[in-house]
Amino acid sequence: MLFLALGLGLLSALVQTGNAANIFVSHYSGTIYSLTLTGSGSSYTLTQNSTVAIGGQPSWMTFNSTTRELYVSDETGSGSAQVASVSAATNGGLKLSGKASAPLGAVANVQYGGGNYLASAHYQTSMITTHKLPLTSGASAFQTFTLTMSGRGPNSRQDVPHPHETIVDPTGAFILAPDLGADLIRIYKIDASTGKLTACTPYTDTPGTGPRHATFWGKNTLYVGNELANSVHSFSVSYPAGGCITLTKLQTLTTMPGGKSAPSGTKVGEVHVKDNFLYASNRRDLTFSPNDSMASFSLDTSGTMTFQGLTSSGGTYPRTFQVNQEGDLVVIGDQTTANVVVVKRDVSTGLLGPQVASMRIGSVGQAENDNGLSAVLWDE
Ligand SMILES: *[C@@H]1O[C@H](CO)[C@@H](O)[C@H](O)[C@H]1NC(C)=O
Ligand SMILES: *[C@@H]1O[C@H](CO)[C@@H](O)[C@H](O)[C@H]1NC(C)=O
Ligand SMILES: *[C@@H]1O[C@H](CO)[C@@H](O)[C@H](O)[C@H]1NC(C)=O
């Protein structure tokens, strides 16, 4: 009996080891990859599963787990650019499913309006566009907003508006777009019947902040990662009846221990929340030279941030990262070293590390160039 019990225990451990997760990866060279992560405990393996060449310079992806469509932004800076969709089979197989034309220099997109529309941020051309879904070849933007600002900002990169992301609020009624060039958080109201956006009064941040990437925590708190000031801001979010979202800034912290400024050359990448923890990626801070760092913060019940610590990003220029739904693993996409890194996450302390897998994907990039690995996402 004892042997049988031990045998069954071993068998179930082996079965659990077979658990696999897929990861999607975009590379600036024009290819989307799917990887499979297998393993448990401290022993994991990444294997490359499938690839699809879609052309352009893929910069960012979003994934709809219901339709299993990936939406891919194209940062191509001259000639013509596209926005593409890729169908992902549950076994990781990838297939180009749609393409439409889009203005140059797109760096992010988000699906909205019951899944019927996509809103994109175009850094280089100072535009927010929307497209109707599914994407059809030859179709161009459904709506185009060409952004303006009153004058140059204090940072040399603040010559013109540079929207960096589009996100939907938790009620699904608004789109927010951090604008690195204009130091604004732009706000748009969604018309649920037509899918059209109307610009609201934006939130004006401190000159030189450079807001880049944002995430909601519940309905009433917003965190924004600032690429130029290398800080994170928290905001309370209100929803006046019949009006537009308004933001009130609550707190500012740097992404370094003791509130120190980040080393010169650092550019905060993304921010993500999971339960009562917030994470930011520090691109090119070289804290774990030659690797960069991930900053973690704990959040109290009112959303106040407390800096926790820095851990290695396992490569250079962590442009995107994502915590899995279970909360025990984080995937990090290091752009310049073009490697996908998976680190453990302690679900109770929120602390990251150690690294359990790393895999080079495609060609490495050069510092400060739009090449190398652009984005990573869990298939969930
Ligand atoms: C991806 O990997 C899984 C697990 O190894 C395998 O079953 C599946 O067939 C692979 N898919 C493709 C498209 O190669
Ligand atoms: C994902 O697609 C489904 C089906 O079209 C849609 O209902 C849903 O709103 C989409 N999700 C998002 C985040 O847009
Ligand atoms: C940097 O990352 C690489 C790849 O993940 C890893 O092998 C190496 O140990 C890391 N070095 C440091 C100092 O963190």
Short mmCIF file of C-alpha atoms and ligand atoms in Angstrom, two decimals:
data_model
loop_
_atom_site.label_atom_id
_atom_site.label_comp_id
_atom_site.label_asym_id
_atom_site.label_seq_id
_atom_site.Cartn_x
_atom_site.Cartn_y
_atom_site.Cartn_z
CA MET A 1 0.00 0.00 0.00
CA LEU A 2 2.78 2.37 0.96
CA PHE A 3 4.57 1.68 -2.31
CA LEU A 4 1.35 2.20 -4.24
CA ALA A 5 0.77 5.56 -2.49
CA LEU A 6 4.35 6.66 -3.19
CA GLY A 7 3.99 5.51 -6.77
CA LEU A 8 0.78 7.49 -7.26
CA GLY A 9 2.38 10.55 -5.63
CA LEU A 10 5.31 10.33 -8.03
CA LEU A 11 2.96 9.87 -10.96
CA SER A 12 0.93 12.97 -10.06
CA ALA A 13 4.16 14.97 -9.64
CA LEU A 14 5.19 13.88 -13.13
CA VAL A 15 1.80 14.82 -14.53
CA GLN A 16 2.04 18.28 -12.94
CA THR A 17 5.51 18.72 -14.45
CA GLY A 18 3.80 18.38 -17.80
CA ASN A 19 1.90 21.66 -17.31
CA ALA A 20 2.72 23.95 -20.18
CA ALA A 21 2.10 27.63 -20.82
CA ASN A 22 2.41 29.41 -24.13
CA ILE A 23 4.10 32.79 -24.50
CA PHE A 24 3.75 35.11 -27.50
CA VAL A 25 6.73 37.18 -28.58
CA SER A 26 7.04 39.95 -31.18
CA HIS A 27 10.35 40.87 -32.76
CA TYR A 28 11.06 44.16 -34.54
CA SER A 29 12.34 42.20 -37.56
CA GLY A 30 8.71 41.43 -38.52
CA THR A 31 8.12 38.04 -36.91
CA ILE A 32 5.73 36.80 -34.20
CA TYR A 33 6.77 33.71 -32.22
CA SER A 34 5.01 31.36 -29.84
CA LEU A 35 7.04 29.63 -27.14
CA THR A 36 6.09 26.85 -24.76
CA LEU A 37 7.18 26.96 -21.12
CA THR A 38 7.20 23.62 -19.33
CA GLY A 39 8.32 22.71 -15.85
CA SER A 40 7.67 23.46 -12.20
CA GLY A 41 9.55 24.37 -9.02
CA SER A 42 12.90 25.78 -10.08
CA SER A 43 13.23 23.77 -13.27
CA TYR A 44 11.62 25.21 -16.40
CA THR A 45 12.33 24.95 -20.11
CA LEU A 46 11.38 27.33 -22.93
CA THR A 47 11.02 25.90 -26.41
CA GLN A 48 10.21 27.72 -29.62
CA ASN A 49 6.93 26.46 -30.98
CA SER A 50 5.77 28.35 -34.06
CA THR A 51 6.53 31.55 -35.99
CA VAL A 52 4.75 33.75 -38.49
CA ALA A 53 6.37 36.50 -40.57
CA ILE A 54 3.98 39.45 -40.78
CA GLY A 55 6.38 42.15 -42.01
CA GLY A 56 6.76 45.73 -40.81
CA GLN A 57 8.33 46.49 -37.44
CA PRO A 58 6.09 44.84 -34.83
CA SER A 59 6.37 46.95 -31.65
CA TRP A 60 3.56 45.76 -29.38
CA MET A 61 0.82 43.13 -29.04
CA THR A 62 -2.52 42.71 -27.29
CA PHE A 63 -4.28 39.35 -27.03
CA ASN A 64 -7.98 38.53 -26.85
CA SER A 65 -8.17 35.12 -25.15
CA THR A 66 -11.80 34.59 -26.26
CA THR A 67 -11.21 35.02 -29.98
CA ARG A 68 -7.52 34.04 -29.70
CA GLU A 69 -6.54 36.99 -31.88
CA LEU A 70 -3.32 38.94 -31.32
CA TYR A 71 -3.31 42.57 -32.49
CA VAL A 72 0.10 43.82 -33.53
CA SER A 73 1.21 47.46 -33.86
CA ASP A 74 3.81 48.45 -36.45
CA GLU A 75 6.45 51.06 -35.63
CA THR A 76 7.66 51.37 -39.25
CA GLY A 77 8.87 54.95 -39.59
CA SER A 78 8.89 55.59 -43.34
CA GLY A 79 6.95 54.42 -46.38
CA SER A 80 3.79 52.65 -45.29
CA ALA A 81 2.76 50.84 -42.11
CA GLN A 82 0.11 48.31 -41.13
CA VAL A 83 -1.85 47.07 -38.18
CA ALA A 84 -2.12 43.28 -38.18
CA SER A 85 -3.99 40.47 -36.46
CA VAL A 86 -2.62 36.98 -35.90
CA SER A 87 -4.76 33.96 -34.93
CA ALA A 88 -3.19 31.77 -32.27
CA ALA A 89 -4.28 28.13 -31.99
CA THR A 90 -4.33 26.62 -28.50
CA ASN A 91 -1.29 24.49 -29.45
CA GLY A 92 0.65 27.69 -30.23
CA GLY A 93 0.21 27.61 -34.02
CA LEU A 94 0.17 31.14 -35.51
CA LYS A 95 -1.46 32.47 -38.68
CA LEU A 96 -1.75 35.99 -40.09
CA SER A 97 -5.51 36.70 -40.05
CA GLY A 98 -5.86 40.36 -41.06
CA LYS A 99 -4.06 43.55 -42.02
CA ALA A 100 -5.10 47.15 -42.55
CA SER A 101 -3.11 50.23 -43.34
CA ALA A 102 -2.19 52.60 -40.53
CA PRO A 103 -0.15 55.76 -40.01
CA LEU A 104 3.58 55.30 -39.26
CA GLY A 105 5.20 54.80 -35.90
CA ALA A 106 2.57 52.88 -33.88
CA VAL A 107 3.72 51.71 -30.46
CA ALA A 108 0.59 50.34 -28.76
CA ASN A 109 -3.02 49.29 -29.31
CA VAL A 110 -6.08 48.25 -27.33
CA GLN A 111 -9.37 46.59 -28.25
CA TYR A 112 -12.56 48.37 -27.16
CA GLY A 113 -16.29 48.68 -27.84
CA GLY A 114 -17.27 45.03 -27.24
CA GLY A 115 -14.30 43.84 -29.26
CA ASN A 116 -15.38 45.68 -32.42
CA TYR A 117 -12.65 48.37 -32.55
CA LEU A 118 -8.95 48.86 -31.97
CA ALA A 119 -7.36 52.16 -30.80
CA SER A 120 -3.67 52.75 -31.49
CA ALA A 121 -1.03 55.24 -30.31
CA HIS A 122 1.38 56.54 -32.98
CA TYR A 123 4.46 57.95 -31.25
CA GLN A 124 6.26 59.25 -34.32
CA THR A 125 3.30 60.85 -36.11
CA SER A 126 1.57 62.30 -32.98
CA MET A 127 -1.67 60.45 -33.72
CA ILE A 128 -4.32 58.34 -32.07
CA THR A 129 -6.22 56.20 -34.58
CA THR A 130 -9.02 53.69 -34.41
CA HIS A 131 -9.75 50.76 -36.73
CA LYS A 132 -12.87 48.64 -37.14
CA LEU A 133 -12.39 44.92 -36.47
CA PRO A 134 -11.83 42.53 -38.10
CA LEU A 135 -8.97 44.22 -39.96
CA THR A 136 -9.50 44.07 -43.69
CA SER A 137 -6.86 44.60 -46.31
CA GLY A 138 -7.04 48.00 -47.93
CA ALA A 139 -9.03 49.47 -45.03
CA SER A 140 -7.57 52.56 -43.39
CA ALA A 141 -8.27 54.17 -40.04
CA PHE A 142 -11.88 54.62 -38.87
CA GLN A 143 -10.95 57.77 -36.91
CA THR A 144 -7.72 59.77 -36.74
CA PHE A 145 -6.78 62.35 -34.10
CA THR A 146 -3.75 64.47 -34.90
CA LEU A 147 -2.54 65.74 -31.55
CA THR A 148 -1.21 69.20 -30.79
CA MET A 149 0.51 70.86 -27.84
CA SER A 150 1.03 74.46 -26.81
CA GLY A 151 4.85 74.52 -26.92
CA ARG A 152 7.97 72.39 -26.52
CA GLY A 153 8.52 70.65 -23.20
CA PRO A 154 11.75 70.85 -21.15
CA ASN A 155 13.12 67.51 -22.45
CA SER A 156 14.63 67.43 -25.97
CA ARG A 157 12.27 64.55 -26.84
CA GLN A 158 9.27 66.79 -26.11
CA ASP A 159 9.29 68.53 -29.49
CA VAL A 160 5.83 67.33 -30.53
CA PRO A 161 3.13 65.13 -28.93
CA HIS A 162 4.22 61.50 -28.57
CA PRO A 163 1.29 59.32 -27.45
CA HIS A 164 2.75 56.05 -26.15
CA GLU A 165 -0.17 53.85 -25.17
CA THR A 166 -3.96 53.49 -25.38
CA ILE A 167 -5.77 51.79 -22.49
CA VAL A 168 -9.45 51.24 -21.74
CA ASP A 169 -10.75 52.10 -18.24
CA PRO A 170 -12.40 49.31 -16.23
CA THR A 171 -15.92 50.58 -17.09
CA GLY A 172 -15.15 50.29 -20.81
CA ALA A 173 -16.40 53.82 -21.45
CA PHE A 174 -13.10 55.73 -21.83
CA ILE A 175 -9.69 55.43 -23.46
CA LEU A 176 -6.65 57.01 -21.82
CA ALA A 177 -3.44 57.79 -23.72
CA PRO A 178 -0.26 58.85 -21.88
CA ASP A 179 1.50 61.44 -24.09
CA LEU A 180 5.26 61.49 -23.47
CA GLY A 181 5.84 64.55 -25.65
CA ALA A 182 3.08 66.76 -24.27
CA ASP A 183 3.16 65.69 -20.57
CA LEU A 184 -0.55 64.92 -20.87
CA ILE A 185 -2.76 61.98 -20.07
CA ARG A 186 -5.23 62.26 -22.90
CA ILE A 187 -8.77 61.07 -22.26
CA TYR A 188 -11.37 60.00 -24.84
CA LYS A 189 -15.02 59.10 -24.31
CA ILE A 190 -16.27 56.08 -26.28
CA ASP A 191 -19.66 56.30 -28.01
CA ALA A 192 -20.93 52.77 -27.35
CA SER A 193 -23.26 52.74 -30.37
CA THR A 194 -20.85 54.04 -33.03
CA GLY A 195 -17.43 53.17 -31.56
CA LYS A 196 -16.36 56.77 -32.12
CA LEU A 197 -14.12 58.58 -29.67
CA THR A 198 -14.55 62.17 -28.49
CA ALA A 199 -11.64 63.99 -26.84
CA CYS A 200 -12.18 65.09 -23.22
CA THR A 201 -10.09 67.55 -21.18
CA PRO A 202 -6.72 65.84 -20.65
CA TYR A 203 -4.83 65.63 -17.36
CA THR A 204 -1.80 67.97 -17.44
CA ASP A 205 1.26 66.55 -15.68
CA THR A 206 4.41 68.32 -14.44
CA PRO A 207 6.64 69.50 -17.35
CA GLY A 208 9.34 66.91 -18.16
CA THR A 209 7.44 63.91 -16.75
CA GLY A 210 7.08 62.00 -20.04
CA PRO A 211 4.16 59.66 -19.19
CA ARG A 212 4.51 56.42 -21.18
CA HIS A 213 2.52 53.49 -19.82
CA ALA A 214 -0.44 53.15 -17.44
CA THR A 215 -2.51 50.57 -15.61
CA PHE A 216 -5.68 50.67 -13.54
CA TRP A 217 -5.98 49.13 -10.07
CA GLY A 218 -9.71 48.63 -9.62
CA LYS A 219 -11.91 51.38 -11.00
CA ASN A 220 -10.61 54.28 -8.95
CA THR A 221 -6.81 54.12 -9.00
CA LEU A 222 -4.46 54.62 -11.95
CA TYR A 223 -0.67 54.11 -11.98
CA VAL A 224 1.45 55.72 -14.68
CA GLY A 225 5.10 54.98 -15.50
CA ASN A 226 7.02 58.05 -16.65
CA GLU A 227 9.83 57.47 -19.15
CA LEU A 228 11.50 60.89 -18.87
CA ALA A 229 11.27 61.51 -15.10
CA ASN A 230 11.81 57.78 -14.33
CA SER A 231 9.03 57.79 -11.80
CA VAL A 232 5.62 56.30 -11.13
CA HIS A 233 2.58 58.42 -10.36
CA SER A 234 -0.61 57.30 -8.70
CA PHE A 235 -3.94 58.99 -9.39
CA SER A 236 -7.42 58.71 -8.02
CA VAL A 237 -9.96 58.39 -10.81
CA SER A 238 -13.46 59.90 -10.68
CA TYR A 239 -16.37 59.36 -13.00
CA PRO A 240 -18.66 62.42 -12.88
CA ALA A 241 -22.20 61.50 -14.02
CA GLY A 242 -22.53 62.10 -17.75
CA GLY A 243 -19.03 63.57 -17.95
CA CYS A 244 -15.49 62.43 -18.59
CA ILE A 245 -12.98 60.75 -16.27
CA THR A 246 -10.98 63.16 -14.12
CA LEU A 247 -7.64 62.34 -12.51
CA THR A 248 -6.18 63.65 -9.24
CA LYS A 249 -2.50 62.96 -8.57
CA LEU A 250 -1.86 61.30 -5.20
CA GLN A 251 1.77 60.20 -5.10
CA THR A 252 5.10 60.22 -6.97
CA LEU A 253 7.96 57.77 -6.36
CA THR A 254 11.13 57.11 -8.33
CA THR A 255 11.81 53.54 -9.45
CA MET A 256 14.99 53.35 -7.33
CA PRO A 257 15.63 52.51 -3.64
CA GLY A 258 15.37 55.36 -1.14
CA GLY A 259 13.67 57.65 -3.65
CA LYS A 260 16.99 58.14 -5.48
CA SER A 261 16.96 59.30 -9.11
CA ALA A 262 17.54 56.62 -11.74
CA PRO A 263 21.03 56.54 -13.32
CA SER A 264 21.33 58.80 -16.36
CA GLY A 265 20.19 56.97 -19.51
CA THR A 266 17.41 55.05 -17.74
CA LYS A 267 14.00 55.00 -19.39
CA VAL A 268 11.13 53.51 -17.42
CA GLY A 269 9.26 51.07 -19.67
CA GLU A 270 6.04 49.49 -18.43
CA VAL A 271 4.02 49.37 -15.22
CA HIS A 272 1.77 46.45 -14.20
CA VAL A 273 -0.20 45.64 -11.06
CA LYS A 274 -0.97 42.25 -9.57
CA ASP A 275 -3.06 42.11 -6.37
CA ASN A 276 -1.40 44.51 -3.89
CA PHE A 277 1.84 44.99 -5.82
CA LEU A 278 3.01 47.28 -8.60
CA TYR A 279 5.97 46.62 -10.91
CA ALA A 280 7.93 48.91 -13.24
CA SER A 281 10.68 48.01 -15.71
CA ASN A 282 13.86 50.12 -15.70
CA ARG A 283 15.31 50.07 -19.18
CA ARG A 284 19.05 50.72 -19.34
CA ASP A 285 19.62 51.44 -15.66
CA LEU A 286 22.27 48.65 -15.65
CA THR A 287 21.70 47.99 -11.94
CA PHE A 288 22.60 44.32 -12.54
CA SER A 289 25.11 45.16 -15.26
CA PRO A 290 25.01 44.14 -18.07
CA ASN A 291 21.37 43.54 -17.13
CA ASP A 292 18.70 46.06 -16.17
CA SER A 293 16.16 45.94 -13.36
CA MET A 294 12.55 45.49 -12.37
CA ALA A 295 11.25 47.68 -9.51
CA SER A 296 8.57 46.38 -7.17
CA PHE A 297 6.24 48.34 -4.88
CA SER A 298 3.68 47.14 -2.37
CA LEU A 299 0.28 48.86 -2.32
CA ASP A 300 -1.73 49.47 0.84
CA THR A 301 -5.53 49.25 0.81
CA SER A 302 -5.80 52.85 -0.40
CA GLY A 303 -3.27 52.23 -3.20
CA THR A 304 -0.35 54.11 -1.59
CA MET A 305 2.91 52.76 -2.99
CA THR A 306 5.91 51.66 -0.90
CA PHE A 307 9.13 50.84 -2.75
CA GLN A 308 10.16 47.20 -2.14
CA GLY A 309 13.26 46.45 -4.17
CA LEU A 310 15.01 45.89 -7.49
CA THR A 311 15.58 42.52 -9.16
CA SER A 312 17.36 41.61 -12.38
CA SER A 313 15.51 41.75 -15.69
CA GLY A 314 17.89 39.06 -16.99
CA GLY A 315 18.85 41.13 -20.04
CA THR A 316 19.04 44.66 -21.42
CA TYR A 317 16.12 47.01 -22.07
CA PRO A 318 13.04 45.29 -20.55
CA ARG A 319 10.49 46.92 -22.84
CA THR A 320 7.51 44.77 -21.82
CA PHE A 321 6.66 42.24 -19.11
CA GLN A 322 3.56 40.53 -17.73
CA VAL A 323 2.63 38.71 -14.53
CA ASN A 324 0.70 35.47 -15.21
CA GLN A 325 -2.87 35.10 -13.87
CA GLU A 326 -1.79 32.68 -11.16
CA GLY A 327 0.75 35.28 -10.06
CA ASP A 328 3.65 32.86 -9.64
CA LEU A 329 5.61 33.74 -12.80
CA VAL A 330 6.56 36.90 -14.68
CA VAL A 331 7.64 36.95 -18.32
CA ILE A 332 10.03 39.76 -19.28
CA GLY A 333 10.94 40.78 -22.85
CA ASP A 334 14.43 42.27 -22.97
CA GLN A 335 14.63 44.24 -26.19
CA THR A 336 18.32 44.79 -26.92
CA THR A 337 19.54 41.35 -25.79
CA ALA A 338 16.43 39.89 -27.52
CA ASN A 339 15.76 37.36 -24.80
CA VAL A 340 12.59 36.18 -23.13
CA VAL A 341 13.13 35.74 -19.40
CA VAL A 342 10.81 34.01 -16.94
CA VAL A 343 11.24 34.79 -13.23
CA LYS A 344 9.43 33.42 -10.20
CA ARG A 345 7.07 35.65 -8.23
CA ASP A 346 6.24 35.06 -4.57
CA VAL A 347 2.45 35.48 -4.46
CA SER A 348 2.40 36.59 -0.81
CA THR A 349 5.42 38.95 -0.66
CA GLY A 350 5.16 40.05 -4.30
CA LEU A 351 8.96 39.74 -4.64
CA LEU A 352 10.42 38.70 -8.00
CA GLY A 353 13.19 36.18 -8.70
CA PRO A 354 14.98 33.94 -9.21
CA GLN A 355 15.15 33.59 -12.98
CA VAL A 356 13.94 30.14 -14.10
CA ALA A 357 14.28 30.35 -17.89
CA SER A 358 15.78 32.54 -20.62
CA MET A 359 15.76 32.17 -24.39
CA ARG A 360 17.25 34.28 -27.19
CA ILE A 361 14.71 35.03 -29.92
CA GLY A 362 15.84 36.25 -33.35
CA SER A 363 18.64 38.76 -33.74
CA VAL A 364 19.85 41.01 -30.92
CA GLY A 365 19.27 44.75 -31.20
CA GLN A 366 21.49 47.78 -30.73
CA ALA A 367 21.02 50.12 -27.79
CA GLU A 368 18.50 52.90 -28.49
CA ASN A 369 17.42 51.36 -31.82
CA ASP A 370 14.00 50.02 -32.77
CA ASN A 371 15.28 46.50 -33.27
CA GLY A 372 15.56 43.34 -31.18
CA LEU A 373 12.65 41.87 -29.24
CA SER A 374 9.67 44.19 -28.81
CA ALA A 375 6.98 42.49 -26.69
CA VAL A 376 5.98 39.42 -24.69
CA LEU A 377 2.56 38.16 -23.51
CA TRP A 378 1.26 35.07 -21.73
CA ASP A 379 -1.31 33.04 -23.67
CA GLU A 380 -4.14 33.45 -21.14
C1 LIG B 1 3.69 23.50 -29.57
O1 LIG B 1 4.20 22.73 -28.48
C2 LIG B 1 3.28 21.77 -27.98
C3 LIG B 1 3.91 21.15 -26.73
O2 LIG B 1 5.22 20.70 -27.00
C4 LIG B 1 2.96 20.76 -29.07
O3 LIG B 1 2.02 19.83 -28.59
C5 LIG B 1 2.37 21.52 -30.24
O4 LIG B 1 2.13 20.63 -31.31
C6 LIG B 1 3.30 22.59 -30.71
N1 LIG B 1 2.62 23.38 -31.73
C7 LIG B 1 3.16 23.68 -32.88
C8 LIG B 1 2.32 24.54 -33.78
O5 LIG B 1 4.28 23.33 -33.21
C1 LIG B 2 -12.61 39.86 -26.99
O1 LIG B 2 -13.48 39.37 -27.98
C2 LIG B 2 -14.82 39.15 -27.52
C3 LIG B 2 -15.57 38.49 -28.66
O2 LIG B 2 -15.56 39.33 -29.80
C4 LIG B 2 -15.42 40.47 -27.09
O3 LIG B 2 -16.72 40.26 -26.59
C5 LIG B 2 -14.54 41.10 -26.03
O4 LIG B 2 -15.05 42.37 -25.69
C6 LIG B 2 -13.12 41.21 -26.51
N1 LIG B 2 -12.26 41.70 -25.42
C7 LIG B 2 -11.81 42.94 -25.39
C8 LIG B 2 -10.89 43.27 -24.26
O5 LIG B 2 -12.06 43.77 -26.23
C1 LIG B 3 22.12 38.67 -17.01
O1 LIG B 3 21.17 37.93 -17.72
C2 LIG B 3 21.66 36.73 -18.30
C3 LIG B 3 20.58 36.14 -19.19
O2 LIG B 3 19.35 36.01 -18.54
C4 LIG B 3 22.09 35.80 -17.18
O3 LIG B 3 22.62 34.61 -17.73
C5 LIG B 3 23.16 36.49 -16.34
O4 LIG B 3 23.48 35.70 -15.24
C6 LIG B 3 22.65 37.85 -15.85
N1 LIG B 3 23.70 38.58 -15.15
C7 LIG B 3 23.46 39.30 -14.05
C8 LIG B 3 24.65 39.97 -13.44
O5 LIG B 3 22.35 39.44 -13.57
#
